[in-house]
Amino acid sequence: MIREQYVNQPPKPNSFRAGPDEDGRFGIFGGRFVAETLMPLILDLQAEWNKAKTDPTFKAELEKLGAHYIGRPSPLYFAERLTAELGGAKIYFKREELNHTGSHKINNCIGQILLAKRMGKTRIIAETGAGQHGVASATVAARFGLPCVVYMGATDVERQAPNVFRMKLLGAEVKPVTAGNGTLKDAMNEALRDWVTNVDSTYYLIGTAAGPHPYPEMVRDFQSVIGEEAKEQILAAEGRLPDLVVAAVGGGSNAIGIFHPFLDEGGVKIVGVEAGGKGLDGDEHCASITAGSPGVLHGNRTYLLQDGDGQIKEGHSISAGLDYPGIGPEHAWLNDVGRVEYVPIMDHEALEAFQTLTRLEGIIPALEPSHALAEVIKRAPKMGKDEIILMNLSGRGDKDIFTVGKILGMGQ
Amino acid sequence: MTARMEQRFTDVAAEGRPVLVTYFMGGDPDFDTSLAIMKALPKAGADVIELGVPFSDPMADGPAIQLAGQRALKAGQTLAKTLELARRFRAEDQRTPIVLMGYYNPIYVYGVERFLEDALDAGVDGLIIVDLPPEMDDELCIPALEKGINFIRLATPTTDDRRLPKVLENTSGFVYYVSMNGITGSALPEPALIAGAVARIKTHTQLPVCVGFGVKTADHARVIGASADGVVVGTAIVNQIASSLTEEGGATEATVPGVEALVRGLSAGVRAARAVAAE
C-alpha cells in the first residue's frame, strides 16, 4: 500500500538501534502526548529509568530475578518435526512461553516493578488484553507486596476467563471495562483515567512497547533480553545468525524484544506479523501498519486504525492480545525506514498454525505467536534447507484452549 | 492573542466579577440542537464558550463527557462540523470568544495548517488540547500562536513551581487551572486550596486564571469566583443536556431551556462572587 506522505522515505540511519531521541521520538513517531497532570510523573519516571539503566545494582537485581524467578534464559528449540514437515528452512523457537506466568510479559513486569519500588509507589495499575500482561503484573505485585488493579475490556474478560481467575487468585482486582468494544484500547483509556486520578501513589505498569516516552524505550530494553539470548544461543547451535527473524505484533513488545538486537545485522531479514482478523477489506482486523495511517493515541504517535476524522476504530482479532488498533512507535518507524517488513495473517491461518504446532511438536502456542507461526509456515518451504528461521514463541496457549475448542466444535 | 479574548476579559474584569466559561460538546445530541445551545449560552450569561470536539478515546474525561462525545459521534459530528458550528455562531455573535477543546488526533489527521486556517476563518479564538503538554509545543501550539490563535494550557495540582514557567511559557488567552488530579466531573476540592493554587500561579503570570473541574452549582461558581479570574463549568452542563434527552438520546423541548436555566443560575453565582453587583 502506497501512502502519499511517505513517497519521500526518510534517509537510512547509521544504526537502527540508536532511537529514541531525547524527546522520545523514533523519526516522526513516539513522543509524549499526555495530559499535563501526568507530565511531571512521566519526567520523574524517565529520570529514574535513566539512573536505573546504568546502575549495576539494578542490573544485578534484574538478572537474579530473571534467572531464579522467571527461569531465564529461555531455551532455544530446534523444531525438528515442523522443519521436516515444511521441507525448507530450519526453524528455531525462542521459548518465551516457558517463562514463569507463560509468556514474555513477565520480563517487562519484573523490570518495571523494580522501578516502581525505587520511585516509592505503593499501588500498581495495568491494562490487559489477553490477560497475559495482567497475570504477569498481578504476579509481580504479589511477589513485591503491592496492591494491583488490572483494567480489562469486558469482551476480553469473557474470552480469557482462565487468566481472569489467575489474576484474582494472585490478589489483583480485575475491573472490566464496558466502554467501546470492551477490548485492550478501552482498558488502556480506563487505566490512564485511574492514573491521572491517583498520580501520587500509583505506578502504571504498561504492558507493551507503546505509550508516552519513556515507556516504548523502557519496555523494549526489558524485552531485549529475548533477542540477546537468542543471538548467543543460535550462534552456539549453528555458528551463525539466522536468515529470518519472525514475531507477532500487537502493541509489539515481544517483537521489538527479539528484533532489536538483530536490527544492525544486515544479513538478517526481519518480519513482524499483524493480526489480519477476518481480512483487510473491512474493519475486522488489527493490521495498524498494513492498513492504518499515522495518528496520536495513548501518548504516542504511531500507525492507527482510524477514520478520516481521526476517530479510532475498534479492530478485531481472534487473539485478544493482538486486538489493539495501534502499534508501538518504534515498529512504525522500522516500517517507514524499511528495516522490518510487516505482514498480516488472518484469524483462520493463525488457528491452523495453532493446531499444526500442537500436533507436530507437542507445544500448545498462544493465539498471538500462532500468527507468527502461520507466516513461518508460509515462508519456510520457499527457503533453502541451509537457511535458518528464528521465531519468538512468545506465549503458551493454555488460556486459548477454550476459545479454540469452541471454534473447532470440540466437546467439553 | 485574539482581540476578542482580551477584550472580553478586560470588560468583565471592569465589572468586578469573574468570567463564566461554559463547556458543551459540539454535536451533542445533534448538530442543530447543539447550535441552539451555543447561541443560548451568551444570552444566559456565559462570557466565554468552550466548544468540545468529540473524540473516540477521551482519556482525560469522566463518564459524562465520554457519553456526550459518543452521542455526538453517533449523530455524525466531525471536526469539520464542529468548525461549522463555530462559524454559524460567529455570524450572529462577534464578541463572545470561542475556545475549541479536545484531543490532538482529529486535528492532526485534518492537517495542522489547514485546521488553523479554517479555525481562524470560523472565528475560533483559542484551543485547549488536552494531550499536548509543553514538551509537544512544536506540533500545534507554536503554529497556532503564529496564526494568532490562543493556546490555553491546563495547569494542575501536579504542576509545581519548578514546572509552572515551562507550562506558562507559550500559554496565551488565559490559564486553565484544573482544580484536582483526575478526570472531568469529579468532586470539587476545598476552596482554600484552590485560592492558594490560583495565587501561586499568579506569581508566575499576568494572564487571567480560570478554574474548572468540579464546578457544578451557582454556589460553587460563587465560591471559586472569589479567588479566580474565571470559573469553568463543563460536566454540569453536559449532565443537564443528558438528563433532558429521550431514551434514544434525542433532543427534547426541554434540552435548550434546561441549559439556559442552569447557565443563568451559574451566571448569578459569578456575579455574586465578589459581592459586587453587576448589571
XYZ file of C-alpha atoms in Angstrom:
691
model
C 0.000 0.000 0.000
C 1.494 3.345 -1.007
C 0.936 6.353 1.209
C 1.472 9.708 -0.463
C 3.147 11.363 2.525
C 5.829 8.686 2.507
C 6.826 8.847 -1.115
C 9.970 10.543 0.217
C 11.266 7.841 2.526
C 13.321 9.071 5.467
C 17.076 8.557 4.993
C 18.597 5.308 6.212
C 20.249 5.833 9.609
C 23.755 4.555 10.506
C 22.261 2.387 13.230
C 18.718 1.130 13.653
C 19.287 0.840 17.393
C 20.021 4.459 18.323
C 16.468 5.650 18.954
C 14.576 7.242 20.511
C 15.931 10.797 20.688
C 15.699 12.706 23.976
C 12.070 13.676 23.286
C 11.206 10.038 22.830
C 10.883 10.172 19.056
C 11.615 7.471 16.539
C 11.526 9.597 13.375
C 8.079 11.234 13.454
C 6.735 8.521 15.786
C 6.668 8.291 19.583
C 6.687 11.444 21.733
C 4.811 12.358 24.905
C 1.185 13.171 24.126
C -0.271 13.157 27.639
C -2.344 15.394 29.899
C -0.404 17.908 31.980
C -1.324 16.067 35.204
C 0.801 13.117 34.063
C 3.716 15.066 32.633
C 5.663 15.613 35.896
C 5.273 11.921 36.700
C 6.480 10.845 33.283
C 9.528 13.081 33.665
C 10.203 11.547 37.103
C 9.888 8.077 35.616
C 12.313 8.990 32.873
C 14.846 10.314 35.377
C 14.506 7.159 37.481
C 14.838 4.967 34.412
C 17.952 6.858 33.246
C 19.537 6.260 36.644
C 18.459 2.615 36.848
C 19.681 1.540 33.443
C 23.283 2.401 34.267
C 23.088 1.237 37.898
C 24.892 -2.100 38.414
C 22.713 -2.880 41.461
C 19.562 -2.596 39.358
C 21.053 -4.761 36.623
C 22.151 -7.391 39.157
C 18.713 -7.491 40.776
C 17.053 -7.841 37.380
C 19.375 -10.678 36.370
C 18.902 -12.512 39.647
C 15.109 -12.402 39.380
C 15.396 -13.303 35.709
C 17.351 -16.455 36.482
C 15.567 -17.657 39.609
C 12.021 -16.299 39.285
C 11.325 -16.119 35.542
C 13.556 -19.052 34.561
C 15.888 -17.279 32.160
C 17.496 -17.913 29.804
C 14.535 -19.416 27.998
C 15.562 -22.307 25.716
C 16.166 -22.044 22.009
C 14.451 -25.060 20.495
C 15.020 -26.622 17.090
C 11.578 -27.646 15.800
C 12.731 -30.783 14.015
C 9.393 -32.262 13.015
C 7.919 -28.955 11.864
C 11.071 -28.312 9.819
C 10.836 -31.761 8.217
C 7.127 -31.320 7.523
C 7.647 -27.975 5.761
C 10.745 -29.205 3.916
C 12.626 -25.899 3.844
C 14.489 -23.673 6.277
C 15.466 -24.875 9.763
C 13.000 -23.492 12.286
C 14.059 -22.440 15.778
C 11.734 -21.219 18.520
C 12.731 -18.878 21.289
C 10.675 -20.486 24.053
C 9.310 -17.454 25.911
C 6.173 -19.476 26.606
C 8.171 -21.439 29.168
C 8.722 -18.366 31.333
C 7.005 -18.104 34.690
C 3.389 -16.952 34.017
C 3.539 -18.333 30.480
C 4.723 -15.521 28.272
C 7.339 -12.843 27.631
C 5.257 -10.305 29.570
C 6.976 -11.118 32.874
C 10.348 -9.791 31.591
C 8.937 -6.277 31.440
C 6.867 -6.560 34.613
C 9.843 -7.508 36.768
C 11.818 -4.562 35.393
C 9.042 -2.043 35.883
C 8.059 -3.134 39.367
C 11.669 -2.706 40.472
C 11.421 0.859 39.128
C 8.081 1.421 40.885
C 9.695 0.344 44.165
C 12.600 2.721 43.577
C 10.100 5.547 42.988
C 8.311 4.785 46.260
C 4.993 3.972 44.581
C 2.519 1.973 46.652
C -0.071 0.849 44.104
C 0.194 -0.817 40.691
C -2.268 -0.494 37.832
C -2.122 -2.263 34.482
C -4.188 -2.800 31.351
C -4.508 -6.171 29.739
C -5.905 -7.692 26.556
C -5.300 -11.458 26.535
C -4.689 -11.297 30.257
C -1.033 -12.336 29.937
C 0.204 -8.909 30.980
C -2.469 -8.718 33.669
C -1.331 -12.062 35.080
C 2.325 -11.023 34.912
C 1.502 -7.710 36.642
C -0.586 -9.402 39.329
C 2.268 -11.881 39.812
C 4.990 -9.289 40.367
C 2.640 -7.215 42.524
C 2.137 -10.288 44.736
C 5.869 -11.001 44.737
C 6.638 -7.421 45.872
C 3.630 -6.992 48.164
C 1.862 -4.171 46.317
C -1.883 -3.895 45.623
C -2.714 -4.227 41.937
C -5.704 -3.162 39.835
C -5.981 -4.575 36.312
C -8.240 -2.966 33.714
C -9.559 -5.427 31.164
C -12.141 -4.984 28.430
C -15.421 -6.743 29.245
C -15.226 -8.741 25.987
C -11.750 -9.953 26.928
C -12.836 -10.811 30.481
C -15.249 -13.220 28.871
C -12.962 -14.777 26.254
C -9.917 -15.039 28.546
C -11.680 -16.371 31.629
C -8.782 -18.577 32.866
C -6.499 -15.559 33.095
C -9.132 -13.519 34.944
C -9.290 -16.298 37.516
C -5.499 -16.398 37.804
C -5.312 -12.641 38.389
C -7.929 -12.853 41.112
C -6.118 -15.758 42.792
C -2.961 -13.649 42.761
C -4.818 -10.972 44.717
C -5.377 -8.443 41.949
C -8.615 -6.587 41.447
C -9.852 -7.042 37.867
C -12.007 -4.153 36.647
C -13.993 -4.958 33.493
C -14.285 -2.009 31.085
C -17.500 -1.815 29.086
C -16.730 1.320 27.010
C -16.278 0.820 23.259
C -15.937 -2.827 22.224
C -14.569 -3.725 25.643
C -11.076 -4.626 24.415
C -7.492 -3.549 25.038
C -7.882 0.047 23.764
C -10.740 0.700 26.172
C -8.836 -0.901 29.042
C -5.916 1.426 28.336
C -8.173 4.520 28.364
C -9.538 3.473 31.734
C -6.076 2.778 33.160
C -4.982 6.269 32.066
C -8.031 7.753 33.823
C -7.131 5.893 37.006
C -3.527 7.072 36.750
C -4.455 10.727 36.259
C -6.670 10.494 39.363
C -4.168 8.677 41.613
C -0.976 10.125 40.282
C 0.827 10.414 43.635
C 0.522 6.818 44.808
C 0.224 4.878 41.600
C 2.621 3.315 39.118
C 1.161 2.496 35.705
C 2.748 -0.745 34.516
C 2.252 -0.551 30.737
C 2.484 -3.945 29.120
C 3.607 -3.147 25.622
C 6.267 -1.069 23.883
C 3.856 1.816 23.335
C 2.527 4.795 25.279
C 4.324 8.028 26.146
C 8.125 8.183 26.304
C 9.955 6.575 28.128
C 7.658 3.506 28.043
C 8.416 2.344 24.473
C 12.162 2.508 25.113
C 11.946 1.048 28.607
C 9.729 -1.886 27.670
C 11.934 -2.601 24.655
C 15.041 -2.650 26.822
C 13.434 -5.028 29.340
C 12.302 -7.293 26.496
C 15.553 -7.151 24.541
C 16.856 -9.938 26.761
C 14.899 -12.213 24.391
C 16.907 -11.224 21.331
C 20.209 -11.032 23.170
C 19.876 -14.564 24.495
C 18.596 -15.862 21.152
C 21.581 -14.362 19.351
C 24.046 -16.161 21.627
C 22.052 -19.380 21.516
C 21.759 -19.517 17.737
C 25.485 -18.772 17.393
C 26.177 -21.667 19.761
C 23.804 -24.013 17.907
C 24.523 -23.078 14.295
C 27.666 -20.961 14.392
C 25.882 -18.167 12.563
C 22.982 -15.740 12.743
C 19.537 -16.620 11.372
C 18.414 -15.549 7.897
C 14.965 -14.574 9.103
C 13.506 -13.460 12.440
C 9.713 -13.530 12.847
C 7.418 -12.362 15.657
C 3.773 -11.411 16.119
C 2.972 -7.733 16.656
C 0.038 -6.321 18.623
C 1.479 -3.428 20.580
C 4.761 -5.079 19.716
C 6.722 -5.819 22.902
C 7.706 -9.435 22.202
C 8.584 -8.472 18.635
C 10.768 -5.485 19.493
C 12.392 -7.632 22.192
C 13.584 -10.240 19.736
C 14.142 -7.808 16.807
C 16.182 -5.114 18.500
C 19.475 -6.999 18.965
C 19.308 -8.067 15.281
C 18.439 -4.678 13.749
C 22.005 -3.792 12.801
C 22.782 -7.276 11.430
C 22.380 -6.529 7.736
C 22.089 -10.179 6.696
C 19.114 -10.865 8.959
C 15.707 -10.296 7.410
C 13.055 -9.309 9.952
C 9.289 -9.769 9.664
C 6.554 -8.573 12.049
C 3.166 -10.268 11.791
C -0.001 -8.245 12.378
C -3.478 -9.569 13.077
C -5.333 -9.637 9.772
C -8.529 -10.705 11.549
C -11.254 -11.595 9.076
C -9.484 -9.793 6.228
C -8.220 -6.294 5.462
C -11.151 -5.258 3.247
C -13.500 -4.417 6.111
C -12.904 -3.137 9.627
C -12.477 -6.522 11.269
C -8.714 -6.646 11.607
C -5.923 -5.086 13.665
C -3.338 -4.504 10.953
C -2.319 -0.988 12.031
C 0.731 -0.743 9.770
C -0.585 -2.628 6.746
C -3.960 -0.886 6.730
C -3.706 2.121 9.097
C -2.298 5.639 8.984
C -0.240 7.831 11.357
C -2.093 9.381 14.293
C -1.848 10.160 18.011
C -3.300 7.899 20.695
C -2.367 6.767 24.207
C 0.591 9.102 24.496
C 2.380 8.421 21.233
C 2.247 8.996 17.501
C 2.134 5.779 15.546
C 0.152 3.893 12.914
C -3.501 3.623 13.945
C -6.722 2.201 12.626
C -8.848 5.325 12.290
C -11.431 7.001 10.108
C -10.997 10.170 8.057
C -11.992 12.325 11.064
C -9.275 10.857 13.296
C -11.686 8.717 15.323
C -10.095 5.449 16.392
C -11.655 2.231 15.092
C -12.134 -0.836 17.225
C -10.486 -3.517 15.150
C -10.843 -7.258 15.558
C -8.633 -10.265 16.131
C -9.272 -13.817 17.259
C -6.385 -13.162 19.620
C -7.183 -10.781 22.448
C -3.502 -9.888 22.774
C -3.339 -8.515 19.227
C -6.727 -6.796 19.413
C -5.391 -3.233 19.548
C -5.821 -0.533 16.872
C -2.253 0.794 17.231
C 1.332 -0.428 17.384
C 4.474 0.592 19.257
C 6.113 3.691 17.711
C 9.458 2.007 17.070
C 7.730 -0.534 14.826
C 6.056 2.324 12.931
C 9.491 3.826 12.349
C 11.141 0.486 11.449
C 8.435 0.059 8.839
C 8.943 3.508 7.330
C 12.735 3.196 7.131
C 12.263 -0.209 5.534
C 14.221 -2.273 8.078
C 11.338 -4.526 9.121
C 8.620 -5.910 6.886
C 5.113 -6.077 8.400
C 2.566 -8.529 7.037
C -0.957 -9.583 8.061
C -2.089 -13.091 8.995
C -5.808 -13.903 9.102
C -7.666 -15.483 12.044
C -8.140 -18.787 10.216
C -4.461 -19.046 9.261
C -3.426 -18.498 12.885
C -5.911 -21.117 14.003
C -4.453 -23.655 11.556
C -0.915 -22.890 12.689
C -2.024 -23.336 16.299
C -3.176 -26.874 15.527
C -0.148 -27.717 13.408
C 2.290 -26.891 16.187
C 0.214 -28.649 18.805
C 0.162 -31.878 16.798
C 3.677 -31.823 15.358
C 5.733 -30.581 18.277
C 3.520 -31.108 21.329
C 3.577 -27.407 22.071
C 0.305 -25.514 22.502
C 1.108 -21.959 21.439
C -0.926 -18.882 22.347
C -3.002 -17.437 19.518
C -0.661 -14.404 19.361
C 2.521 -16.304 18.318
C 0.296 -18.589 16.210
C 0.150 -15.591 13.844
C 3.945 -15.513 13.616
C 3.933 -19.267 13.134
C 1.479 -19.034 10.233
C 3.923 -16.694 8.483
C 6.802 -19.073 9.190
C 4.744 -21.916 7.704
C 4.269 -19.820 4.553
C 7.920 -18.866 4.193
C 9.895 -21.908 5.340
C 9.096 -24.150 2.342
C 10.307 -21.416 -0.042
C 13.664 -21.160 1.730
C 16.690 -23.437 1.383
C 17.393 -26.258 3.817
C 20.579 -24.499 4.856
C 18.706 -21.377 5.846
C 17.567 -20.584 9.400
C 14.362 -19.053 10.766
C 14.155 -17.791 14.348
C 10.648 -17.268 15.701
C 9.578 -15.822 19.026
C 7.184 -18.287 20.629
C 6.020 -15.563 22.977
C 3.293 -17.286 24.964
C 1.633 -20.591 25.725
C -1.876 -21.408 24.642
C -3.431 -22.696 27.866
C -5.529 -19.525 28.055
C -6.810 -20.066 24.499
C -7.854 -23.711 24.556
C -11.498 -22.927 25.324
C -11.743 -20.286 22.583
C -10.128 -22.631 20.075
C -12.157 -25.645 21.243
C -15.350 -23.675 20.746
C -14.385 -22.589 17.219
C -13.334 -26.129 16.268
C -16.551 -27.523 17.687
C -14.770 -29.857 20.124
C -16.862 -31.242 23.001
C -16.234 -30.057 26.537
C -3.895 36.815 21.456
C -7.061 37.498 19.551
C -8.551 40.917 20.317
C -11.873 39.273 21.178
C -10.499 37.208 24.065
C -8.522 40.089 25.577
C -11.470 42.449 25.241
C -13.839 40.060 26.962
C -11.562 39.502 29.961
C -10.894 43.243 30.258
C -14.600 44.113 30.067
C -15.637 41.527 32.633
C -12.813 42.478 34.996
C -14.110 46.051 34.800
C -17.448 44.761 36.070
C -15.584 43.493 39.128
C -16.555 39.862 38.668
C -15.054 36.648 37.354
C -15.621 35.382 33.826
C -18.056 32.497 33.307
C -16.625 29.934 30.893
C -19.102 27.304 29.724
C -18.252 23.996 28.066
C -20.521 21.829 25.982
C -19.856 19.066 23.464
C -20.217 20.109 19.836
C -22.835 17.952 18.130
C -24.442 16.663 21.344
C -27.132 15.443 20.920
C -27.160 16.605 17.276
C -25.802 19.468 15.186
C -28.872 21.716 15.202
C -29.644 21.369 18.912
C -26.036 21.958 19.723
C -26.024 25.155 17.646
C -29.141 26.308 19.509
C -27.398 25.558 22.831
C -24.347 27.509 21.727
C -26.443 30.529 20.781
C -28.326 30.350 24.083
C -25.169 30.366 26.230
C -24.177 34.071 25.972
C -27.812 35.108 26.350
C -27.941 33.179 29.636
C -24.793 34.902 30.880
C -21.822 32.872 29.584
C -18.798 35.054 28.791
C -16.564 32.539 27.011
C -17.610 29.370 25.189
C -15.627 26.157 25.236
C -16.759 24.091 22.301
C -15.944 20.399 22.793
C -14.606 18.441 19.833
C -15.700 14.811 20.171
C -13.033 12.086 20.181
C -13.475 8.320 20.329
C -10.904 7.908 23.122
C -11.164 10.803 25.582
C -8.544 9.646 28.094
C -8.876 12.624 30.465
C -12.660 12.753 30.618
C -15.114 11.232 33.024
C -18.222 9.244 32.034
C -20.458 12.297 31.410
C -18.238 13.844 28.739
C -17.325 10.428 27.285
C -21.013 9.743 26.725
C -21.602 13.223 25.274
C -18.796 12.579 22.777
C -20.296 9.226 21.852
C -23.713 10.809 21.296
C -22.153 13.485 19.095
C -20.140 10.986 17.035
C -23.192 8.780 16.641
C -25.104 11.790 15.324
C -22.367 12.285 12.723
C -20.320 15.062 14.320
C -16.802 15.605 12.919
C -14.110 18.231 13.415
C -15.258 19.916 10.192
C -18.808 20.116 11.532
C -17.571 21.483 14.853
C -15.802 24.275 12.940
C -19.075 24.830 11.108
C -20.839 25.249 14.468
C -18.335 27.968 15.362
C -18.801 29.670 12.002
C -22.609 29.696 12.276
C -22.428 31.052 15.837
C -19.895 33.697 14.856
C -22.170 35.009 12.107
C -24.536 36.190 14.840
C -22.194 36.911 17.751
C -18.919 38.705 17.072
C -17.969 39.291 20.709
C -18.080 36.013 22.634
C -14.743 34.172 22.431
C -14.837 30.549 21.286
C -12.286 28.047 22.546
C -12.160 24.612 20.942
C -11.431 21.876 23.476
C -10.487 18.333 22.643
C -7.714 15.904 21.757
C -4.988 16.205 19.176
C -5.649 13.306 16.810
C -8.643 14.723 14.898
C -6.637 17.936 14.301
C -3.507 16.016 13.292
C -5.479 13.957 10.814
C -7.291 17.073 9.478
C -3.850 18.663 8.934
C -2.496 21.323 11.311
C -2.084 24.123 8.718
C -5.464 23.570 7.135
C -7.091 23.301 10.562
C -5.631 26.592 11.789
C -6.737 28.419 8.654
C -10.251 27.006 8.880
C -10.473 27.658 12.643
C -9.404 31.277 12.212
C -11.866 31.651 9.383
C -14.652 30.178 11.544
C -13.989 32.744 14.268
C -12.257 30.467 16.775
C -10.189 32.355 19.351
C -8.391 29.661 21.278
C -7.549 25.987 21.641
C -7.334 23.675 24.636
C -5.791 20.394 23.542
C -5.639 18.047 26.482
C -2.888 15.735 25.227
C -0.401 18.375 24.075
C 1.859 19.301 27.007
C 4.561 21.996 26.553
C 7.050 19.302 25.518
C 4.966 18.958 22.325
C 4.671 22.695 21.543
C 6.051 22.365 18.018
C 3.059 20.258 16.996
C 0.263 22.811 17.288
C 0.914 25.441 19.964
C 3.619 27.401 18.116
C 1.858 27.242 14.726
C -1.396 28.399 16.404
C 0.283 31.330 18.138
C 1.877 32.350 14.840
C -1.577 32.423 13.257
C -2.953 34.497 16.155
C -4.987 31.750 17.861
C -4.604 31.439 21.631
C -3.213 28.231 23.048
C -4.663 27.799 26.511
C -2.832 25.428 28.767
C -4.032 23.408 31.691
C -2.138 23.736 34.971
C -2.838 21.049 37.571
C -2.006 20.329 41.208
C 0.986 18.305 39.914
C 2.355 21.351 38.082
C 4.818 22.532 40.729
C 6.713 25.838 40.869
C 9.634 24.289 39.013
C 7.392 23.275 36.129
C 4.973 26.228 36.028
C 7.255 28.539 33.990
C 7.502 25.870 31.269
C 3.734 25.379 31.246
C 3.093 29.121 31.094
C 5.798 29.951 28.548
C 3.665 29.640 25.422
C 0.271 29.901 27.088
C -1.963 32.727 25.953
C -5.547 33.881 26.453
C -5.920 32.508 29.946
C -4.582 29.753 32.173
C -6.998 26.930 32.913
C -6.325 25.645 36.408
C -7.633 22.115 36.808
C -8.556 22.048 40.471
C -7.692 18.388 41.048
C -5.779 15.448 39.668
C -8.291 13.379 37.848
C -10.837 13.275 35.106
C -13.569 15.794 34.326
C -16.662 15.665 36.500
C -15.056 14.665 39.800
C -15.774 16.280 43.172
C -14.676 19.822 43.998
C -11.785 20.230 46.471
C -11.520 22.752 49.332
C -11.962 26.395 48.218
C -8.956 27.450 50.325
C -6.712 25.026 48.412
C -7.943 26.441 45.134
C -7.396 30.034 46.249
C -3.831 29.115 47.243
C -3.170 27.482 43.887
C -4.551 30.464 41.970
C -2.345 32.813 43.997
C 0.665 30.578 43.275
C 0.023 30.624 39.517
C -0.455 34.398 39.597
C 3.070 34.874 40.935
C 4.248 33.421 37.603
C 1.947 35.100 35.072
C -0.080 38.189 34.210
C -2.668 36.068 32.383
C -6.147 35.576 33.861
C -6.537 32.279 35.736
C -9.779 30.344 35.276
C -10.614 27.373 37.494
C -12.507 24.278 36.438
C -13.121 20.558 37.134
C -15.818 20.035 39.731
C -17.774 23.302 39.470
C -21.414 22.227 39.349
C -23.634 24.786 41.049
C -24.114 28.544 41.296
C -22.745 28.319 44.818
C -19.548 26.584 43.611
C -19.220 29.302 40.961
C -19.580 31.984 43.610
C -17.007 30.425 45.949
C -14.410 29.690 43.246
C -15.039 33.033 41.602
C -13.993 34.813 44.788
C -10.343 33.946 44.090
C -10.198 33.126 40.363
C -10.497 35.388 37.304
C -12.887 32.927 35.787
C -14.933 29.834 36.508
C -15.224 26.950 34.028
C -18.343 24.788 34.076
C -18.475 21.701 31.868
C -19.778 18.427 33.245
C -22.776 20.104 34.925
C -23.915 21.469 31.555
C -23.285 18.166 29.796
C -25.258 16.352 32.525
C -28.087 18.858 32.169
C -28.249 18.117 28.443
C -28.097 14.352 29.032
C -30.949 14.480 31.555
C -33.222 16.212 29.038
C -32.828 13.637 26.257
C -35.135 10.856 25.150
C -34.123 7.272 25.886
C -32.612 7.045 22.412
C -30.532 10.139 23.124
C -32.611 12.581 21.064
C -33.209 16.231 21.934
C -36.473 17.283 23.553
C -38.185 20.634 24.079
C -36.519 20.755 27.497
C -32.950 20.473 26.174
C -32.101 24.083 25.300
C -34.217 25.762 28.039
C -32.643 23.423 30.630
C -29.145 24.597 29.696
C -30.327 28.222 29.692
C -31.763 27.919 33.197
C -28.602 26.250 34.559
C -26.286 28.843 32.999
C -28.478 31.708 34.230
C -28.033 30.357 37.759
C -24.260 29.956 37.311
C -24.117 33.469 35.929
C -25.840 34.787 39.051
C -23.222 32.843 41.044
C -20.246 34.532 39.387
C -21.959 37.890 39.703
C -22.262 37.360 43.452
C -18.700 36.060 43.721
C -17.145 39.247 44.959
C -20.313 40.731 46.403
C -20.188 43.357 43.676
C -23.495 43.773 41.915
C -23.134 43.901 38.181
C -25.761 44.550 35.524
